[in-house]
Short mmCIF file of C-alpha atoms in Angstrom, two decimals:
data_model
loop_
_atom_site.label_atom_id
_atom_site.label_comp_id
_atom_site.label_asym_id
_atom_site.label_seq_id
_atom_site.Cartn_x
_atom_site.Cartn_y
_atom_site.Cartn_z
CA UNK A 1 12.03 47.85 -157.94
CA UNK A 2 10.21 45.78 -160.08
CA UNK A 3 7.73 43.21 -158.59
CA UNK A 4 7.97 39.37 -159.72
CA UNK A 5 4.85 37.57 -160.58
CA UNK A 6 4.32 34.14 -159.27
CA UNK A 7 1.75 31.69 -159.33
CA UNK A 8 1.31 30.42 -155.53
CA UNK A 9 1.35 26.29 -155.18
CA UNK A 10 -0.38 26.26 -151.67
CA UNK A 11 -2.47 29.49 -149.79
CA UNK A 12 -0.67 31.67 -148.50
CA UNK A 13 -2.15 33.70 -145.55
CA UNK A 14 -2.78 37.37 -146.43
CA UNK A 15 -1.24 36.81 -149.65
CA UNK A 16 -3.51 34.54 -151.81
CA UNK A 17 -5.01 30.59 -152.67
CA UNK A 18 -3.22 28.12 -154.37
CA UNK A 19 -2.81 29.27 -158.38
CA UNK A 20 -3.49 32.25 -157.48
CA UNK A 21 -0.65 35.07 -159.55
CA UNK A 22 0.62 37.25 -157.14
CA UNK A 23 2.93 40.10 -157.44
CA UNK A 24 5.43 39.74 -154.94
CA UNK A 25 9.40 41.64 -153.50
CA UNK A 26 12.46 40.08 -155.68
CA UNK A 27 13.57 39.33 -152.42
CA UNK A 28 10.58 37.89 -150.76
CA UNK A 29 10.69 35.25 -154.48
CA UNK A 30 14.01 34.78 -153.80
CA UNK A 31 14.17 34.09 -150.35
CA UNK A 32 11.36 32.42 -149.57
CA UNK A 33 8.17 31.96 -151.78
CA UNK A 34 10.71 30.28 -154.45
CA UNK A 35 13.37 27.92 -152.09
CA UNK A 36 10.18 26.72 -150.79
CA UNK A 37 8.00 25.75 -153.87
CA UNK A 38 5.50 27.91 -151.95
CA UNK A 39 5.17 29.70 -155.30
CA UNK A 40 6.44 28.79 -158.97
CA UNK A 41 6.74 31.07 -161.76
CA UNK A 42 3.63 31.76 -163.84
CA UNK A 43 5.16 29.47 -166.87
CA UNK A 44 1.94 28.10 -169.51
CA UNK A 45 2.57 24.44 -167.74
CA UNK A 46 2.24 25.86 -163.79
CA UNK A 47 -0.85 27.48 -165.29
CA UNK A 48 -2.32 24.34 -166.14
CA UNK A 49 -0.97 22.25 -163.63
CA UNK A 50 -2.17 25.08 -161.10
CA UNK A 51 -5.48 24.91 -162.36
CA UNK A 52 -6.60 21.51 -161.92
CA UNK A 53 -4.88 21.37 -158.33
CA UNK A 54 -7.01 24.75 -157.57
CA UNK A 55 -10.12 22.93 -159.17
CA UNK A 56 -9.74 19.82 -156.76
CA UNK A 57 -8.95 21.65 -153.60
CA UNK A 58 -11.77 24.14 -154.26
CA UNK A 59 -14.28 20.31 -154.19
CA UNK A 60 -12.95 19.57 -151.69
CA UNK A 61 -13.27 22.85 -149.55
CA UNK A 62 -17.16 22.60 -150.79
CA UNK A 63 -17.58 18.99 -149.21
CA UNK A 64 -15.92 19.78 -145.96
CA UNK A 65 -17.86 23.16 -145.91
CA UNK A 66 -21.05 21.31 -146.31
CA UNK A 67 -20.13 18.96 -143.47
CA UNK A 68 -19.23 21.54 -141.48
CA UNK A 69 -22.39 23.31 -141.63
CA UNK A 70 -24.36 20.11 -140.74
CA UNK A 71 -22.34 19.62 -137.53
CA UNK A 72 -22.95 23.77 -136.43
CA UNK A 73 -26.42 23.45 -136.52
CA UNK A 74 -27.00 20.08 -134.98
CA UNK A 75 -24.54 21.02 -132.49
CA UNK A 76 -26.76 24.77 -132.33
CA UNK A 77 -28.86 25.24 -129.09
CA UNK A 78 -27.73 21.27 -127.90
CA UNK A 79 -28.52 20.74 -124.29
CA UNK A 80 -25.65 18.96 -122.02
CA UNK A 81 -26.03 17.43 -118.45
CA UNK A 82 -23.63 16.56 -116.03
CA UNK A 83 -24.22 15.70 -112.24
CA UNK A 84 -20.98 17.06 -110.08
CA UNK A 85 -20.55 16.89 -105.98
CA UNK A 86 -21.49 19.82 -104.57
CA UNK A 87 -22.71 21.37 -101.43
CA UNK A 88 -25.64 21.95 -100.17
CA UNK A 89 -25.86 25.35 -101.85
CA UNK A 90 -25.02 23.52 -105.24
CA UNK A 91 -20.74 25.08 -105.15
CA UNK A 92 -19.30 22.71 -106.81
CA UNK A 93 -16.16 20.90 -104.85
CA UNK A 94 -14.84 20.80 -108.18
CA UNK A 95 -14.81 22.18 -111.61
CA UNK A 96 -16.96 21.72 -114.83
CA UNK A 97 -14.05 22.13 -117.30
CA UNK A 98 -13.44 22.88 -120.57
CA UNK A 99 -12.20 18.96 -121.26
CA UNK A 100 -14.84 17.69 -119.16
CA UNK A 101 -17.25 19.51 -121.77
CA UNK A 102 -15.16 17.66 -124.86
CA UNK A 103 -15.86 14.42 -123.09
CA UNK A 104 -19.80 15.15 -123.16
CA UNK A 105 -19.37 15.64 -126.50
CA UNK A 106 -17.56 13.49 -127.37
CA UNK A 107 -20.17 10.95 -125.78
CA UNK A 108 -22.63 11.79 -128.29
CA UNK A 109 -21.13 11.85 -130.82
CA UNK A 110 -18.86 15.09 -131.47
CA UNK A 111 -15.50 15.12 -131.23
CA UNK A 112 -13.89 18.56 -130.53
CA UNK A 113 -10.98 19.46 -128.83
CA UNK A 114 -10.28 21.57 -125.71
CA UNK A 115 -9.07 24.62 -127.56
CA UNK A 116 -12.68 24.74 -129.20
CA UNK A 117 -14.07 25.26 -126.57
CA UNK A 118 -14.36 29.10 -124.91
CA UNK A 119 -14.59 29.88 -121.44
CA UNK A 120 -13.63 32.64 -119.42
CA UNK A 121 -13.34 30.53 -117.06
CA UNK A 122 -14.45 27.12 -115.02
CA UNK A 123 -18.22 26.46 -114.02
CA UNK A 124 -17.93 26.40 -110.06
CA UNK A 125 -22.06 26.49 -109.30
CA UNK A 126 -24.87 24.24 -110.53
CA UNK A 127 -27.40 25.40 -112.87
CA UNK A 128 -27.55 26.06 -116.53
CA UNK A 129 -24.82 27.99 -118.64
CA UNK A 130 -24.03 28.98 -122.22
CA UNK A 131 -20.66 27.56 -123.31
CA UNK A 132 -19.41 28.84 -127.15
CA UNK A 133 -17.35 26.45 -128.93
CA UNK A 134 -15.17 27.34 -132.14
CA UNK A 135 -15.83 24.92 -135.44
CA UNK A 136 -14.04 26.28 -138.12
CA UNK A 137 -13.34 30.23 -139.60
CA UNK A 138 -15.61 32.84 -137.90
CA UNK A 139 -18.28 30.17 -137.15
CA UNK A 140 -19.32 29.37 -133.60
CA UNK A 141 -22.47 28.09 -132.08
CA UNK A 142 -23.54 27.87 -128.45
CA UNK A 143 -24.17 24.80 -126.11
CA UNK A 144 -25.75 25.27 -122.84
CA UNK A 145 -24.96 22.98 -119.67
CA UNK A 146 -26.84 21.89 -117.12
CA UNK A 147 -24.86 21.00 -113.89
CA UNK A 148 -26.75 18.93 -111.17
CA UNK A 149 -24.53 19.33 -107.68
CA UNK A 150 -25.22 15.86 -105.92
CA UNK A 151 -25.15 17.92 -102.66
CA UNK A 152 -27.72 20.72 -103.35
CA UNK A 153 -30.73 20.66 -101.42
CA UNK A 154 -30.31 17.38 -99.62
CA UNK A 155 -32.13 19.07 -96.22
CA UNK A 156 -35.22 19.03 -98.68
CA UNK A 157 -34.78 15.78 -100.14
CA UNK A 158 -34.52 14.08 -96.65
CA UNK A 159 -37.64 16.05 -95.69
CA UNK A 160 -39.38 14.46 -98.48
CA UNK A 161 -38.11 10.68 -97.64
CA UNK A 162 -39.07 11.11 -94.21
CA UNK A 163 -42.38 12.66 -94.85
CA UNK A 164 -43.04 9.48 -97.99
CA UNK A 165 -41.57 7.17 -94.92
CA UNK A 166 -44.86 8.56 -92.64
CA UNK A 167 -47.39 8.59 -94.96
CA UNK A 168 -46.65 4.82 -95.72
CA UNK A 169 -46.49 4.11 -91.64
CA UNK A 170 -50.10 5.73 -91.66
CA UNK A 171 -51.59 3.42 -94.44
CA UNK A 172 -49.96 0.29 -93.37
CA UNK A 173 -51.88 1.02 -89.54
CA UNK A 174 -54.99 1.99 -91.04
CA UNK A 175 -54.97 -1.31 -93.03
CA UNK A 176 -54.09 -3.53 -89.85
CA UNK A 177 -56.84 -1.60 -87.53
CA UNK A 178 -59.59 -2.48 -90.34
CA UNK A 179 -58.72 -6.06 -90.83
CA UNK A 180 -58.82 -6.65 -86.96
CA UNK A 181 -61.93 -5.29 -86.86
CA UNK A 182 -63.56 -7.38 -89.81
CA UNK A 183 -61.68 -10.19 -87.66
CA UNK A 184 -63.65 -10.01 -84.79
CA UNK A 185 -66.65 -12.07 -83.92
CA UNK A 186 -69.92 -9.72 -83.26
CA UNK A 187 -71.26 -9.21 -80.45
CA UNK A 188 -74.54 -11.03 -79.25
CA UNK A 189 -77.08 -9.01 -79.19
CA UNK A 190 -78.74 -9.69 -75.21
CA UNK A 191 -81.62 -12.40 -75.41
CA UNK A 192 -85.25 -10.25 -74.47
CA UNK A 193 -86.72 -11.25 -70.77
CA UNK A 194 -89.47 -13.78 -71.16
CA UNK A 195 -92.99 -12.34 -69.48
CA UNK A 196 -93.87 -13.48 -66.12
CA UNK A 197 -96.51 -15.96 -65.28
CA UNK A 198 -99.31 -14.57 -63.76
CA UNK A 199 -99.74 -16.52 -60.13
CA UNK A 200 -103.19 -16.48 -58.72
CA UNK A 201 -104.09 -16.32 -55.07
CA UNK A 202 -106.43 -17.93 -53.03
CA UNK A 203 -108.83 -14.56 -53.08
CA UNK A 204 -109.13 -14.41 -56.73
CA UNK A 205 -110.07 -18.02 -57.26
CA UNK A 206 -112.78 -17.87 -55.11
#
C-alpha cells in the first residue's frame, strides 16, 4: 500500500521533529496524525508556516540548552551538608530522602524535583554519599552530600569537654596560689645578737 507524506506540526518521539517531512502508513495518518493536528499535508503554504515555526523552536531549544549546560556545570561536584539525629555510631534514626536532598538544593537556589534525584535507597548512615541528578535528556551530574549525626562520637565530645574543664580548674588554682603568695607579708629576717661587753674582774684591774 502506498504511503502518505505529511509534515509534522510538533515533535513526535521516534518519528521526527516539527517541520520534518515524514512518510507514514495511510491508516496512521488518517486515524491518528491528521485528526489530532499532529501533522499536516505537505502543501507549499504548510511548508512555509512550519519552516518559520521550526526556526523559532530551534532558537528556543538552543537558548534552553545553554541554560541547562550552565546549570549542569554549576551543580557538578557540589557538596551538600546536613545534620540529622543519630546514635553514637552514626546510624540515623530516620533517613535522608530524595525530598530532603531536593530541599538542600533549593536552599542553594537550584529547583529540582524528587524524580530527578537518582537513589537506589535512602541514606541511613552518616558520612559522605554521592548522589546522581538527572537534569535533561541524557545529561546527569553527581553531587556529594555530607551527613553528620547529632549523636555521633558523643562520648568523645563529653571527654573533651571534661578535659577542658579540668584544665581550666587547674589554671584557676595556680593563679589563686600565685596571687596569695604575692599578697602575704615577707617574714622579717632575724636580728643579729649584739656582742657582749667584757666585764673586768678585780684581779684583772690590779
